[in-house]
Tab-separated table of C-alpha atoms and ligand atoms in Angstrom:
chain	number	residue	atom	x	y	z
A	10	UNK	CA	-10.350	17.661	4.263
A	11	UNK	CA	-6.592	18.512	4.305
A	12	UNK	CA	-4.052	16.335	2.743
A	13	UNK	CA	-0.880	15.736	3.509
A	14	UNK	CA	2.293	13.750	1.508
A	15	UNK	CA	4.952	12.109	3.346
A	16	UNK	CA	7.438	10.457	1.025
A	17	UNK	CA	8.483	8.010	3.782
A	18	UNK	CA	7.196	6.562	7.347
A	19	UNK	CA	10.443	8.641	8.788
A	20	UNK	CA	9.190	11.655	7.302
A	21	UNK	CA	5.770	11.636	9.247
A	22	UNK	CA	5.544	14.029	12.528
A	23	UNK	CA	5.697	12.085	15.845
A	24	UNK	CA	4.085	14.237	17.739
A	25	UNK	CA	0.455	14.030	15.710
A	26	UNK	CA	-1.881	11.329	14.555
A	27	UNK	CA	-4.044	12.010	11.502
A	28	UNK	CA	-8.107	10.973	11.509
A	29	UNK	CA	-7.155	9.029	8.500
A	30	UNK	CA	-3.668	7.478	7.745
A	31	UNK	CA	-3.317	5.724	4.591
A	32	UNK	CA	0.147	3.405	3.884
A	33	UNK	CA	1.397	2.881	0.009
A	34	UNK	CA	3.918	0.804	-1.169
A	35	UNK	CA	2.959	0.487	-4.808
A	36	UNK	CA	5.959	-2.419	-5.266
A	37	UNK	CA	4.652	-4.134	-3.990
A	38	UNK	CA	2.925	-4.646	-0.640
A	39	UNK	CA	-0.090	-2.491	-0.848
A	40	UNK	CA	-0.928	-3.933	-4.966
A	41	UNK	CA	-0.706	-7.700	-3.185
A	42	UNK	CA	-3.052	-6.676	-0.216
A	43	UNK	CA	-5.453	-4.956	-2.484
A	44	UNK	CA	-5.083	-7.957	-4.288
A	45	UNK	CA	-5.514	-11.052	-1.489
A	46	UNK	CA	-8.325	-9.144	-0.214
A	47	UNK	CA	-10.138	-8.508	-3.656
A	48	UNK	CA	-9.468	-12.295	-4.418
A	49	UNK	CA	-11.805	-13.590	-1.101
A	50	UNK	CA	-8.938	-13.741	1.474
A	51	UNK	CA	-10.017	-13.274	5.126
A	52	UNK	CA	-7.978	-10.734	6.277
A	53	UNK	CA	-4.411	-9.391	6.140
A	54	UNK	CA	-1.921	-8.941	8.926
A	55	UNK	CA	1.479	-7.288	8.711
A	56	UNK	CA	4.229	-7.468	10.584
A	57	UNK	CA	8.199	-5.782	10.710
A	58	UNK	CA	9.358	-8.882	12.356
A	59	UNK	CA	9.637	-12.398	10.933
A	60	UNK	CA	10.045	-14.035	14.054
A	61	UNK	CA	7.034	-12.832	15.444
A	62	UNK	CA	5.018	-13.453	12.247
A	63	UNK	CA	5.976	-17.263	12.223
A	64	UNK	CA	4.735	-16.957	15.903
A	65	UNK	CA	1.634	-15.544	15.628
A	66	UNK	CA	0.642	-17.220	12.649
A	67	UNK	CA	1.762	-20.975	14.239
A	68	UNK	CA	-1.427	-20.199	16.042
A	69	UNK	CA	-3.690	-20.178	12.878
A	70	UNK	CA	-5.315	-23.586	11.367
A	71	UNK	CA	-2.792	-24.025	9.197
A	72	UNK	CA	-5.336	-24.169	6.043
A	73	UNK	CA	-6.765	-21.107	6.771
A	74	UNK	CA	-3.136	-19.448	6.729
A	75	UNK	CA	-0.866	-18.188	4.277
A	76	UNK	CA	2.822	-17.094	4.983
A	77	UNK	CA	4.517	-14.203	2.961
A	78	UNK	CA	7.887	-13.034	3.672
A	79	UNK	CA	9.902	-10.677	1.487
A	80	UNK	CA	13.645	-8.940	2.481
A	81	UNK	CA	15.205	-7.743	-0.376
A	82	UNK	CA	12.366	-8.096	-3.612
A	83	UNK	CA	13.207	-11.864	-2.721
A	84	UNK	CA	11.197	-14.633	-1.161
A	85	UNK	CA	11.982	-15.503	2.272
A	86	UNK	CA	13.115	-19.325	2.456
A	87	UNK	CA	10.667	-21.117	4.038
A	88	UNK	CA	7.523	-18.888	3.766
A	89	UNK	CA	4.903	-19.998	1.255
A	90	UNK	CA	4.872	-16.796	-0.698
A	91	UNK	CA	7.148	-13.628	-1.520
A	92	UNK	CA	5.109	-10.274	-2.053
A	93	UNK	CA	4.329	-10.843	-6.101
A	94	UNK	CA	0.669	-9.779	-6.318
A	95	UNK	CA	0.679	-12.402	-8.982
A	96	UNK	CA	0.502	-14.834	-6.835
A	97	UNK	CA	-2.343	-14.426	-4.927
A	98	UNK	CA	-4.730	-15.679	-6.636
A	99	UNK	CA	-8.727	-16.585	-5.746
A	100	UNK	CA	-7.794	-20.610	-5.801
A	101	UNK	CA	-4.774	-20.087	-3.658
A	102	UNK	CA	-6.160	-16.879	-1.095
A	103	UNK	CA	-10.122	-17.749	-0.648
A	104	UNK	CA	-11.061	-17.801	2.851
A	105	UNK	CA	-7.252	-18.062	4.019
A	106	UNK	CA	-5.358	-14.858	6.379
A	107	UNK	CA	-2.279	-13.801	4.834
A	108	UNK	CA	0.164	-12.992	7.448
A	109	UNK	CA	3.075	-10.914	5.127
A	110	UNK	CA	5.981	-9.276	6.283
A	111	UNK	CA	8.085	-7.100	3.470
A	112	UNK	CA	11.481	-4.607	3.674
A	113	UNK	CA	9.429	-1.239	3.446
A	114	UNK	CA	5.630	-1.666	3.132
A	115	UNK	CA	4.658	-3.280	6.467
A	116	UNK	CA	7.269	-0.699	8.492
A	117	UNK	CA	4.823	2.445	6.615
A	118	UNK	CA	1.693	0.613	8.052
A	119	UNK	CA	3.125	0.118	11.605
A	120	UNK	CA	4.311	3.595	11.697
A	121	UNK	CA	0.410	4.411	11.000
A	122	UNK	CA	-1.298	1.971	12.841
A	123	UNK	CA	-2.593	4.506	15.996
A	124	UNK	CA	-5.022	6.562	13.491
A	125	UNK	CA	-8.490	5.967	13.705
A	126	UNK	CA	-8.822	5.050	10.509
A	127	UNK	CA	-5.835	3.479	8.548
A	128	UNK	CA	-6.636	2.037	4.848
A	129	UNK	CA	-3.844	0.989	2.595
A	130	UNK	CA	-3.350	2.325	-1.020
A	131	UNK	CA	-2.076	1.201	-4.437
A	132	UNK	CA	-2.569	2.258	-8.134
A	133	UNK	CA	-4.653	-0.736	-8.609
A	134	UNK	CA	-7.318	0.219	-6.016
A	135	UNK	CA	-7.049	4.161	-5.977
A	136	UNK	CA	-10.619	4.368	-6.835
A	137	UNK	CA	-12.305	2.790	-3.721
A	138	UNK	CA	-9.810	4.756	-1.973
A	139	UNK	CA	-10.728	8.072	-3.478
A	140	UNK	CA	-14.537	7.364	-3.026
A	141	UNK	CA	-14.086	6.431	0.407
A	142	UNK	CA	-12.394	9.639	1.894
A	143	UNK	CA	-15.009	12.012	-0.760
A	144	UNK	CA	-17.792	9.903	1.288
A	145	UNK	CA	-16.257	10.112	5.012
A	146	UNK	CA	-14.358	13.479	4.348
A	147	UNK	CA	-12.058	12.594	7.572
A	148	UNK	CA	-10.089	15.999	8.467
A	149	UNK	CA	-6.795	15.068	8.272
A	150	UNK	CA	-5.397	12.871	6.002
A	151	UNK	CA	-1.668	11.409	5.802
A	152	UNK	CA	-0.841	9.760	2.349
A	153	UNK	CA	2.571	7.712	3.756
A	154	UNK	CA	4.604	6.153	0.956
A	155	UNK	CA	6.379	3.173	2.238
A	156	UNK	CA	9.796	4.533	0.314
A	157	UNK	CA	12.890	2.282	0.595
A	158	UNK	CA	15.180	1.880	3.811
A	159	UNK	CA	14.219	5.356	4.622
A	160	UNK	CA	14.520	7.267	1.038
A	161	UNK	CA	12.084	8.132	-1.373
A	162	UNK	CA	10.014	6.353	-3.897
A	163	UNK	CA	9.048	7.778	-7.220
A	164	UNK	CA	6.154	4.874	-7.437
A	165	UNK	CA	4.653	5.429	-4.217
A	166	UNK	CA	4.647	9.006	-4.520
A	167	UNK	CA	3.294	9.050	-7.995
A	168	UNK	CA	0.131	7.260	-5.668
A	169	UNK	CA	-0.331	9.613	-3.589
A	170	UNK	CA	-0.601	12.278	-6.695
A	171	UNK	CA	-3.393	9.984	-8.454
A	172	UNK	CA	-5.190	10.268	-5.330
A	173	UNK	CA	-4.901	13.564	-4.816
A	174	UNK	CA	-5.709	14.676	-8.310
A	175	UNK	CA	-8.906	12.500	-8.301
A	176	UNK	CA	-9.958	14.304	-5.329
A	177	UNK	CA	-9.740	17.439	-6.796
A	178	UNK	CA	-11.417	16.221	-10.167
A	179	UNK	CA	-14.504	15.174	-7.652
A	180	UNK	CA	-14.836	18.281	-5.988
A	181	UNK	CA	-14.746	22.159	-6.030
A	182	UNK	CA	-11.355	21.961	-4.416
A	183	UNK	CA	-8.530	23.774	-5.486
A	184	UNK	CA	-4.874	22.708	-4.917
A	185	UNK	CA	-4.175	24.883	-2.580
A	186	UNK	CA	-7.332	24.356	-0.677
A	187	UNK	CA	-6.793	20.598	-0.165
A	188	UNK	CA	-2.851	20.551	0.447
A	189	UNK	CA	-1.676	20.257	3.903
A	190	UNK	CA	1.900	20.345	2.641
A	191	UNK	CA	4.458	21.026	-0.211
A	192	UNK	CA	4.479	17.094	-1.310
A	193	UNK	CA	0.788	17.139	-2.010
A	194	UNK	CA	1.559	19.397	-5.126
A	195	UNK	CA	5.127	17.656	-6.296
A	196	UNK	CA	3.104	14.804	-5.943
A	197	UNK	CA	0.092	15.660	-8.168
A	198	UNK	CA	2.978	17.262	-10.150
A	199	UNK	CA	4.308	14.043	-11.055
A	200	UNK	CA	1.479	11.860	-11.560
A	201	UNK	CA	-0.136	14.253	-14.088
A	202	UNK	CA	3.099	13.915	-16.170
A	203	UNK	CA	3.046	10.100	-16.066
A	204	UNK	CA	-0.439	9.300	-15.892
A	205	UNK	CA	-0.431	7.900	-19.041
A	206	UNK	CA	2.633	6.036	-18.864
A	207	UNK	CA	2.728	4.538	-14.926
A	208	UNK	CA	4.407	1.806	-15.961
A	209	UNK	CA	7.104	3.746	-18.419
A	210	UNK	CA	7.337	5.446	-14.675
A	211	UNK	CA	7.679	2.565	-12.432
A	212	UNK	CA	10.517	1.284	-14.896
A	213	UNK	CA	12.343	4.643	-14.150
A	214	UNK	CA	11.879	3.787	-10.432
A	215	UNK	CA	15.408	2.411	-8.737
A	216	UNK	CA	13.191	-0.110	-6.945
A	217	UNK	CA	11.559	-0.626	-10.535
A	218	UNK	CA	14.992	-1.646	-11.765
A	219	UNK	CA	15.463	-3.895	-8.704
A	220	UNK	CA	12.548	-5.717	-9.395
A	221	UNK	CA	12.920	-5.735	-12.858
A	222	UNK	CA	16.869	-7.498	-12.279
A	223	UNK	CA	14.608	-10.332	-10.319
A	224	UNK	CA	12.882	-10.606	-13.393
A	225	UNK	CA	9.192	-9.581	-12.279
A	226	UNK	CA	7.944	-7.516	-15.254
A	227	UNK	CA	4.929	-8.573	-15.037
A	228	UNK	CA	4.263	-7.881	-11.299
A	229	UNK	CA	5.632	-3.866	-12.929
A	230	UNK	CA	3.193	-4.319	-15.728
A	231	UNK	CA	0.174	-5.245	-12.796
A	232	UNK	CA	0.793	-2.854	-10.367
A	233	UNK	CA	0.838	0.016	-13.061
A	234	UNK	CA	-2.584	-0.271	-13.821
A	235	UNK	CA	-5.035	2.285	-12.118
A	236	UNK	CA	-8.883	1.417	-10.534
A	237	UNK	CA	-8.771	-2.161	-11.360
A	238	UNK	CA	-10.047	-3.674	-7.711
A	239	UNK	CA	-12.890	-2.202	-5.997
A	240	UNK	CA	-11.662	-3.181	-3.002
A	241	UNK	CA	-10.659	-0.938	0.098
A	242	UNK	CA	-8.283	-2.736	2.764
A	243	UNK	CA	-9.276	-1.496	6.316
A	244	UNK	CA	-7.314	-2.109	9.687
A	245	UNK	CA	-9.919	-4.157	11.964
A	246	UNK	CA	-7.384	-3.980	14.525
A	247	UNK	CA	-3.870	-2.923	15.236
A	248	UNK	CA	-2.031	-4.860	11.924
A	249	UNK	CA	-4.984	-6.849	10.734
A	250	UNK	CA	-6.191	-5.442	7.681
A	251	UNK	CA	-9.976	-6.595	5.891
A	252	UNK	CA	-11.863	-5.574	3.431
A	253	UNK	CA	-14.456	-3.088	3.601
A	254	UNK	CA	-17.792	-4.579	2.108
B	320	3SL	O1	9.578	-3.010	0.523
B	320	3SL	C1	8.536	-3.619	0.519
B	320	3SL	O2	7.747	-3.634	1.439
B	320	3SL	C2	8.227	-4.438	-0.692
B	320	3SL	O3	6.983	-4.254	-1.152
B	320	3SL	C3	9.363	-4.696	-1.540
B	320	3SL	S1	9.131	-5.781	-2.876
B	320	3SL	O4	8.451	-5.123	-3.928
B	320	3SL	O5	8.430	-6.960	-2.455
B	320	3SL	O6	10.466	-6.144	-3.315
C-alpha cells in the first residue's frame, strides 16, 4: 500500500485516480457523516450545488429526508440543518437520507468521486478507517483534506497523520516504505506532536477560530476526539455515501 497526502482537492493530480480515495474535512463535514451514519441514517449524499440538492432531494418522501446546507460555518436559511455533528442525532437521523451540501467538504468528495473505492474520514472514526485499508490493502491510497477555499487545513491534515501513523503502528511498515509523498511525513509529523491535545490543535486551526466566533465549542470539543464511531462511510454510488456493515 502507498499513501499519499494532499492538503487540498486542488492539490490532487488530474491525470490519475487512486484504488482508494478517502475525503476529510474534520470541521466539520466528514465528523457529521460519520456521525448520521453511526446514528441509523440511510445514507448520505453530497452535493457542491444547493440548487441541485433542493432538486434532487424534492424527489425524496419528505420524512425520509433531511436537508443540510452550510456556506460560511453558518446554516443555510431554509435547510433543516447546518453541518454541527451535534445535531444529528439517532431520534432526529434514524432511517432518514441526509442530503448536505458544505463550503469545502462536499467539493473534496466530488473531486474523488471516480475511485473505485472512496470512504470518507474524520478523527472520530479513524479506526474503522484504519482497519479497513490494513484488511483490503488497496494500492494506492489518496488521503484528500477538504482544506478551505483552496488553502490548507491544519485539522484535516492532522487526520490524515493519525491515519497514517496507525498504519504504521499495525504493520512492519516503515515511513518511508508507506509514503507516496512528502505530506505523508509532515503529516504524521504533526499529529504525533498533538496527539494528545487534538483539540488544543483544532483551536489553533484558523477555521477552529471561525467556528469557535459562531460559538460551536462543543462541535471543536466532538470532533477532537479519536475512534469513537465504528462506523466506515462508503460511496454506493457517485455522491451517495452508506455505511459499511
Ligand atoms: O467547509 C466545509 O465543508 C465545512 O465542513 C465547514 S463548517 O465546519 O461547517 O463550517
Amino acid at each position: 500500500m502507498k499513501l499519499f497526502v494532499y492538503h487540498t482537492p486542488e492539490l490532487t493530480p488530474t491525470d490519475q485516480t487512486p484504488e482508494c480515495a478517502i475525503a476529510v474535512d474534520v470541521l466539520r463535514a466528514t465528523s457529521t457523516m460519520a456521525t448520521v451514519l453511526a446514528s441509523g441514517g440511510e445514507a448520505v449524499q453530497v452535493f457542491s450545488d444547493l440548487d441541485q440538492l433542493l432538486e434532487v432531494s424534492e424527489k425524496w418522501p419528505a420524512k425520509h429526508r433531511l436537508r443540510a446546507g452550510e456556506r460560511g460555518g453558518a446554516k443555510v436559511a431554509g435547510f433543516d440543518l447546518g453541518n454541527s455533528p451535534l445535531d444529528c442525532t439517532p431520534e432526529l437521523v434514524q432511517g432518514r437520507r441526509l442530503f448536505i451540501s458544505t463550503t469545502n467538504g462536499t467539493r473534496a468528495l466530488k473531486r474523488v468521486q471516480d475511485a473505485p473505492i472512496v470512504l470518507t474520514a474524520a478523527l472520530i472514526n479513524r479506526a474503522a478507517v484504519v482497519q479497513f485499508l490494513l484488511d483490503q490493502q488497496p494500492e494506492s491510497v489518496w488521503i484528500v483534506g477538504s482544506g478551505w477555499e483552496g488553502s490548507f487545513s491544519l485539522e484535516d491534515t492532522v487526520c490524515a497523520g493519525a491515519i497514517a501513523h496507525s498504519i504504521l503502528q499495525h504493520t512492519q511498515l516503515s515511513p518511508a516504505a508507506l509514503a507516496g509523498n512528502d505530506e505523508v511525513i509532515s503529516a504524521i509529523a504533526l499529529y504525533s506532536q498533538w496527539q494528545n491535545n487534538l483539540l488544543g490543535l483544532l483551536h489553533q486551526a484558523s477555521h477552529g477560530q471561525r467556528l469557535l466566533r459562531l460559538e460551536c465549542h462543543e462541535d471543536l470539543k466532538y470532533c477532537s476526539q479519536t475512534d469513537i464511531l465504528d462506523v466506515l462511510p462508503i460511496q454506493q454510488e457517485p455522491g451517495v455515501l452508506k455505511s459499511q456493515s
